[in-house]
Amino acid sequence: MKIGIVCYPTFGGSGVVATELGLELSKRGHEIHFITYSQPVRLELLSSNVHFHEVHVPEYPLFHYQPYELALSSKLVDMVQLCGIELLHVHYAIPHAYAAYMAQQMLLEKGILVPIVTTLHGTDITLVGSHPFYKPAVTFSINKSDAVTSVSESLKKDTMRLFDIKKDIYVVPNFIDLDKHLNNFTDCQRAMMARDDEFIITHISNMREVKQIPDVIKIFYNIQKELPAKLMMVGEGPEKEIAENLVEELGISDKVIFFGNSNEIDRILCFSDLFLLPSQTESFGLAALEAMASGVPVISTNTGGLPEVNIDGYSGYLSDVNAVADMSASAIKILKDADTLKTFKANAKAQSKKFDIHNIVPQYEAIYEETLDKFLVSN
Ligand code: GMT
């Protein structure tokens, strides 16, 4: 099938999922067209059946805000016609589902039929989409999509609770390419980061408020009081400076390394002992899954879809949001006993196998087939 994928090309989880999905679909024989404002960060290799079409938004001084939705919907119309795209899969409702619907209607006028599959990722529903400024447009675009998927049961429930949704939502969990995680890096270069007796604790995110970055630092502060440890902070975002100041204030600057955004997540995870994700909400927690696939147990909160990914007392521990003392105690419990740590590492890896890319991508393929068939019959 010829599939157009629309996503945010940045380091966010939704863009990563969309990119990995496109690459796997291309390996399974589909022709994939990424349509977005810059080349997705994990899209290193373009091949004969992976294409990238850049959306340009010309700057015009009259516009206080440049009309990206308009440029995107026009680009979708052009690319569907030029490349014969048969289905559009848009990741993140805002504004992608909205722009795709406009494109679909423009194409219909020309007698071209292209169905839309929308995948809801989390903040497009829980934090941004449900804001009264966006809600009518988000509700409309979800209801107008030909199929809607959500990355967890929890996000599906949130969507049904927050919006007036008139259609069924398929739950297709996020996934991981285990071959990539298992085959890479026999040489972990752990020694570059910490002494042999030090534990390596890692946090990876876009460092927004929802990630509760100060809690990451506070949990680590408690851990390092009990056990020798280093903290790897990976990612960029508005809360990074707050974290840097807190680290300074707590006098632990020599134990915390800030990496910025990285394309070498698996390299960092391969020498990590524990992953911290104390988010205020998380529809899935792809970063936690990536950690688990590298055999890194996870200390997380119990909100949103996290309990569907991280199993309490097995692949890590879950606590209430902001329960810093509880999360610190759980972290120390795992780290302080070598056998316990070994067991949790093995469990984390085993748990990640439930989300193997080879089991999940066929679920999307089945949805594409069904949606295309239904759409062609009803139009
Ligand atoms: O985590 C973020 O803030 C980025 C955001 C995104 O859209 O890229 O992540 C959301 O989608 C990811 C992929 O489906 C999920 O793993 C994250 O849990 C979700 N983030 C939130 O719900 C806060």
Short mmCIF file of N, CA and C in Angstrom, two decimals, residues 121-208:
data_model
loop_
_atom_site.label_atom_id
_atom_site.label_comp_id
_atom_site.label_asym_id
_atom_site.label_seq_id
_atom_site.Cartn_x
_atom_site.Cartn_y
_atom_site.Cartn_z
N HIS A 121 -1.83 10.38 20.60
CA HIS A 121 -0.61 10.03 21.32
C HIS A 121 -0.59 10.43 22.78
N GLY A 122 -1.43 11.37 23.18
CA GLY A 122 -1.41 11.70 24.62
C GLY A 122 -1.69 13.15 24.87
N THR A 123 -0.65 13.97 24.74
CA THR A 123 -0.83 15.39 25.04
C THR A 123 -1.81 16.05 24.07
N ASP A 124 -1.98 15.47 22.89
CA ASP A 124 -2.97 16.01 21.94
C ASP A 124 -4.39 15.85 22.50
N ILE A 125 -4.54 15.00 23.51
CA ILE A 125 -5.83 14.76 24.16
C ILE A 125 -5.82 15.33 25.58
N THR A 126 -4.84 14.87 26.37
CA THR A 126 -4.89 15.15 27.81
C THR A 126 -4.51 16.58 28.18
N LEU A 127 -3.52 17.15 27.51
CA LEU A 127 -3.03 18.47 27.93
C LEU A 127 -3.44 19.59 26.99
N VAL A 128 -3.27 19.36 25.69
CA VAL A 128 -3.50 20.45 24.74
C VAL A 128 -4.90 20.37 24.14
N GLY A 129 -5.24 19.20 23.64
CA GLY A 129 -6.47 19.05 22.84
C GLY A 129 -7.74 19.35 23.59
N SER A 130 -7.74 19.09 24.89
CA SER A 130 -8.98 19.29 25.64
C SER A 130 -9.15 20.74 26.11
N HIS A 131 -8.17 21.59 25.82
CA HIS A 131 -8.30 23.01 26.15
C HIS A 131 -9.46 23.59 25.35
N PRO A 132 -10.31 24.42 25.98
CA PRO A 132 -11.48 24.95 25.24
C PRO A 132 -11.13 25.63 23.92
N PHE A 133 -9.91 26.18 23.82
CA PHE A 133 -9.53 26.85 22.57
C PHE A 133 -9.45 25.86 21.40
N TYR A 134 -9.14 24.60 21.70
CA TYR A 134 -8.93 23.61 20.63
C TYR A 134 -10.03 22.56 20.54
N LYS A 135 -10.73 22.38 21.65
CA LYS A 135 -11.62 21.21 21.79
C LYS A 135 -12.61 21.00 20.62
N PRO A 136 -13.33 22.04 20.17
CA PRO A 136 -14.28 21.78 19.07
C PRO A 136 -13.58 21.25 17.82
N ALA A 137 -12.41 21.82 17.49
CA ALA A 137 -11.70 21.39 16.28
C ALA A 137 -11.14 19.98 16.45
N VAL A 138 -10.66 19.66 17.66
CA VAL A 138 -10.10 18.32 17.89
C VAL A 138 -11.23 17.28 17.85
N THR A 139 -12.36 17.60 18.49
CA THR A 139 -13.50 16.67 18.49
C THR A 139 -13.94 16.40 17.04
N PHE A 140 -14.05 17.47 16.29
CA PHE A 140 -14.48 17.37 14.89
C PHE A 140 -13.51 16.49 14.10
N SER A 141 -12.21 16.76 14.24
CA SER A 141 -11.26 16.00 13.41
C SER A 141 -11.18 14.52 13.82
N ILE A 142 -11.35 14.24 15.12
CA ILE A 142 -11.34 12.82 15.52
C ILE A 142 -12.56 12.14 14.92
N ASN A 143 -13.72 12.77 15.05
CA ASN A 143 -14.95 12.16 14.53
C ASN A 143 -14.94 12.02 13.00
N LYS A 144 -14.20 12.89 12.33
CA LYS A 144 -14.15 12.82 10.86
C LYS A 144 -13.08 11.86 10.35
N SER A 145 -12.19 11.40 11.23
CA SER A 145 -11.18 10.43 10.78
C SER A 145 -11.90 9.13 10.44
N ASP A 146 -11.34 8.38 9.48
CA ASP A 146 -12.00 7.14 9.08
C ASP A 146 -11.70 6.01 10.05
N ALA A 147 -10.56 6.11 10.73
CA ALA A 147 -10.26 5.18 11.83
C ALA A 147 -9.42 5.96 12.84
N VAL A 148 -9.62 5.62 14.11
CA VAL A 148 -8.87 6.31 15.18
C VAL A 148 -8.20 5.26 16.04
N THR A 149 -6.93 5.47 16.33
CA THR A 149 -6.24 4.55 17.23
C THR A 149 -5.66 5.35 18.39
N SER A 150 -5.47 4.63 19.50
CA SER A 150 -4.87 5.27 20.67
C SER A 150 -3.76 4.35 21.18
N VAL A 151 -2.74 4.94 21.79
CA VAL A 151 -1.55 4.14 22.15
C VAL A 151 -1.71 3.37 23.46
N SER A 152 -2.82 3.59 24.17
CA SER A 152 -3.07 2.79 25.39
C SER A 152 -4.56 2.78 25.70
N GLU A 153 -4.96 1.83 26.54
CA GLU A 153 -6.36 1.76 27.00
C GLU A 153 -6.69 3.03 27.77
N SER A 154 -5.70 3.47 28.56
CA SER A 154 -5.90 4.65 29.39
C SER A 154 -6.20 5.88 28.52
N LEU A 155 -5.45 6.04 27.44
CA LEU A 155 -5.68 7.20 26.56
C LEU A 155 -7.04 7.10 25.87
N LYS A 156 -7.44 5.88 25.53
CA LYS A 156 -8.77 5.70 24.93
C LYS A 156 -9.85 6.17 25.92
N LYS A 157 -9.71 5.76 27.17
CA LYS A 157 -10.70 6.16 28.19
C LYS A 157 -10.70 7.68 28.36
N ASP A 158 -9.51 8.28 28.40
CA ASP A 158 -9.42 9.75 28.54
C ASP A 158 -10.11 10.44 27.38
N THR A 159 -9.89 9.90 26.17
CA THR A 159 -10.48 10.52 24.97
C THR A 159 -12.01 10.44 25.05
N MET A 160 -12.52 9.29 25.44
CA MET A 160 -13.97 9.12 25.54
C MET A 160 -14.56 10.03 26.62
N ARG A 161 -13.79 10.23 27.70
CA ARG A 161 -14.26 11.07 28.82
C ARG A 161 -14.23 12.56 28.46
N LEU A 162 -13.18 12.95 27.75
CA LEU A 162 -12.98 14.39 27.52
C LEU A 162 -13.68 14.94 26.28
N PHE A 163 -13.98 14.05 25.33
CA PHE A 163 -14.55 14.52 24.06
C PHE A 163 -15.84 13.75 23.76
N ASP A 164 -16.66 14.34 22.90
CA ASP A 164 -17.89 13.67 22.48
C ASP A 164 -17.56 12.85 21.22
N ILE A 165 -17.05 11.64 21.46
CA ILE A 165 -16.56 10.83 20.33
C ILE A 165 -17.64 9.86 19.86
N LYS A 166 -17.83 9.86 18.55
CA LYS A 166 -18.95 9.07 18.02
C LYS A 166 -18.46 7.81 17.30
N LYS A 167 -17.22 7.46 17.52
CA LYS A 167 -16.74 6.24 16.84
C LYS A 167 -15.87 5.41 17.77
N ASP A 168 -15.65 4.19 17.32
CA ASP A 168 -14.83 3.30 18.15
C ASP A 168 -13.36 3.69 18.03
N ILE A 169 -12.61 3.47 19.07
CA ILE A 169 -11.16 3.75 19.02
C ILE A 169 -10.42 2.43 19.21
N TYR A 170 -9.55 2.11 18.26
CA TYR A 170 -8.73 0.90 18.40
C TYR A 170 -7.54 1.23 19.30
N VAL A 171 -7.20 0.31 20.20
CA VAL A 171 -5.98 0.51 20.99
C VAL A 171 -4.84 -0.27 20.33
N VAL A 172 -3.84 0.45 19.88
CA VAL A 172 -2.64 -0.19 19.32
C VAL A 172 -1.46 0.36 20.12
N PRO A 173 -0.89 -0.46 21.00
CA PRO A 173 0.17 0.08 21.86
C PRO A 173 1.42 0.45 21.06
N ASN A 174 2.21 1.32 21.65
CA ASN A 174 3.51 1.63 21.05
C ASN A 174 4.38 0.38 21.07
N PHE A 175 5.46 0.41 20.33
CA PHE A 175 6.24 -0.81 20.10
C PHE A 175 7.72 -0.50 20.12
N ILE A 176 8.50 -1.56 20.04
CA ILE A 176 9.95 -1.40 20.07
C ILE A 176 10.58 -2.41 19.13
N ASP A 177 11.61 -1.96 18.44
CA ASP A 177 12.34 -2.88 17.58
C ASP A 177 13.42 -3.55 18.43
N LEU A 178 13.09 -4.73 18.94
CA LEU A 178 13.99 -5.39 19.89
C LEU A 178 15.31 -5.79 19.25
N ASP A 179 15.27 -6.10 17.96
CA ASP A 179 16.52 -6.51 17.29
C ASP A 179 17.55 -5.39 17.40
N LYS A 180 17.08 -4.15 17.20
CA LYS A 180 17.98 -3.01 17.28
C LYS A 180 18.58 -2.91 18.68
N HIS A 181 17.73 -3.10 19.69
CA HIS A 181 18.20 -2.94 21.07
C HIS A 181 19.10 -4.08 21.52
N LEU A 182 18.80 -5.28 21.00
CA LEU A 182 19.56 -6.43 21.49
C LEU A 182 20.89 -6.60 20.77
N ASN A 183 20.94 -6.15 19.51
CA ASN A 183 22.15 -6.43 18.74
C ASN A 183 23.26 -5.40 18.93
N ASN A 184 22.85 -4.18 19.32
CA ASN A 184 23.84 -3.11 19.37
C ASN A 184 24.72 -3.17 20.60
N PHE A 185 25.83 -2.50 20.53
CA PHE A 185 26.67 -2.16 21.66
C PHE A 185 27.07 -3.29 22.59
N THR A 186 27.96 -4.09 22.14
CA THR A 186 28.56 -5.05 23.06
C THR A 186 29.56 -4.28 23.94
N ASP A 187 30.09 -3.22 23.33
CA ASP A 187 31.02 -2.38 24.08
C ASP A 187 30.25 -1.16 24.59
N CYS A 188 29.88 -1.20 25.85
CA CYS A 188 29.00 -0.18 26.41
C CYS A 188 29.70 1.12 26.82
N GLN A 189 30.98 1.11 26.92
CA GLN A 189 31.75 2.29 27.32
C GLN A 189 31.24 2.90 28.62
N ARG A 190 30.85 2.02 29.54
CA ARG A 190 30.34 2.47 30.83
C ARG A 190 31.40 3.24 31.60
N ALA A 191 32.63 2.81 31.45
CA ALA A 191 33.72 3.40 32.22
C ALA A 191 33.90 4.90 31.95
N MET A 192 33.42 5.33 30.77
CA MET A 192 33.53 6.77 30.45
C MET A 192 32.62 7.60 31.33
N MET A 193 31.58 6.98 31.84
CA MET A 193 30.53 7.73 32.55
C MET A 193 30.61 7.63 34.07
N ALA A 194 31.04 6.47 34.57
CA ALA A 194 31.00 6.28 36.02
C ALA A 194 32.05 5.26 36.44
N ARG A 195 32.36 5.30 37.73
CA ARG A 195 33.27 4.28 38.28
C ARG A 195 32.52 2.95 38.33
N ASP A 196 33.26 1.86 38.46
CA ASP A 196 32.64 0.53 38.50
C ASP A 196 31.63 0.38 39.63
N ASP A 197 31.93 1.03 40.76
CA ASP A 197 31.05 0.85 41.93
C ASP A 197 29.86 1.82 41.91
N GLU A 198 29.78 2.69 40.90
CA GLU A 198 28.67 3.65 40.86
C GLU A 198 27.52 3.14 40.00
N PHE A 199 26.29 3.36 40.48
CA PHE A 199 25.11 3.02 39.67
C PHE A 199 24.84 4.17 38.70
N ILE A 200 24.34 3.79 37.52
CA ILE A 200 23.99 4.85 36.55
C ILE A 200 22.47 4.93 36.44
N ILE A 201 21.95 6.10 36.79
CA ILE A 201 20.51 6.35 36.75
C ILE A 201 20.27 7.28 35.56
N THR A 202 19.19 7.00 34.81
CA THR A 202 18.96 7.78 33.58
C THR A 202 17.54 8.33 33.51
N HIS A 203 17.44 9.53 32.95
CA HIS A 203 16.12 10.09 32.63
C HIS A 203 16.20 10.66 31.21
N ILE A 204 15.20 10.35 30.39
CA ILE A 204 15.16 10.88 29.03
C ILE A 204 13.78 11.48 28.79
N SER A 205 13.74 12.73 28.38
CA SER A 205 12.44 13.33 28.05
C SER A 205 12.64 14.66 27.33
N ASN A 206 11.50 15.28 26.99
CA ASN A 206 11.56 16.62 26.39
C ASN A 206 11.54 17.70 27.48
N MET A 207 11.75 17.29 28.70
CA MET A 207 11.90 18.19 29.86
C MET A 207 10.84 19.28 29.93
N ARG A 208 9.59 18.85 29.75
CA ARG A 208 8.48 19.78 29.94
C ARG A 208 7.90 19.55 31.33
#
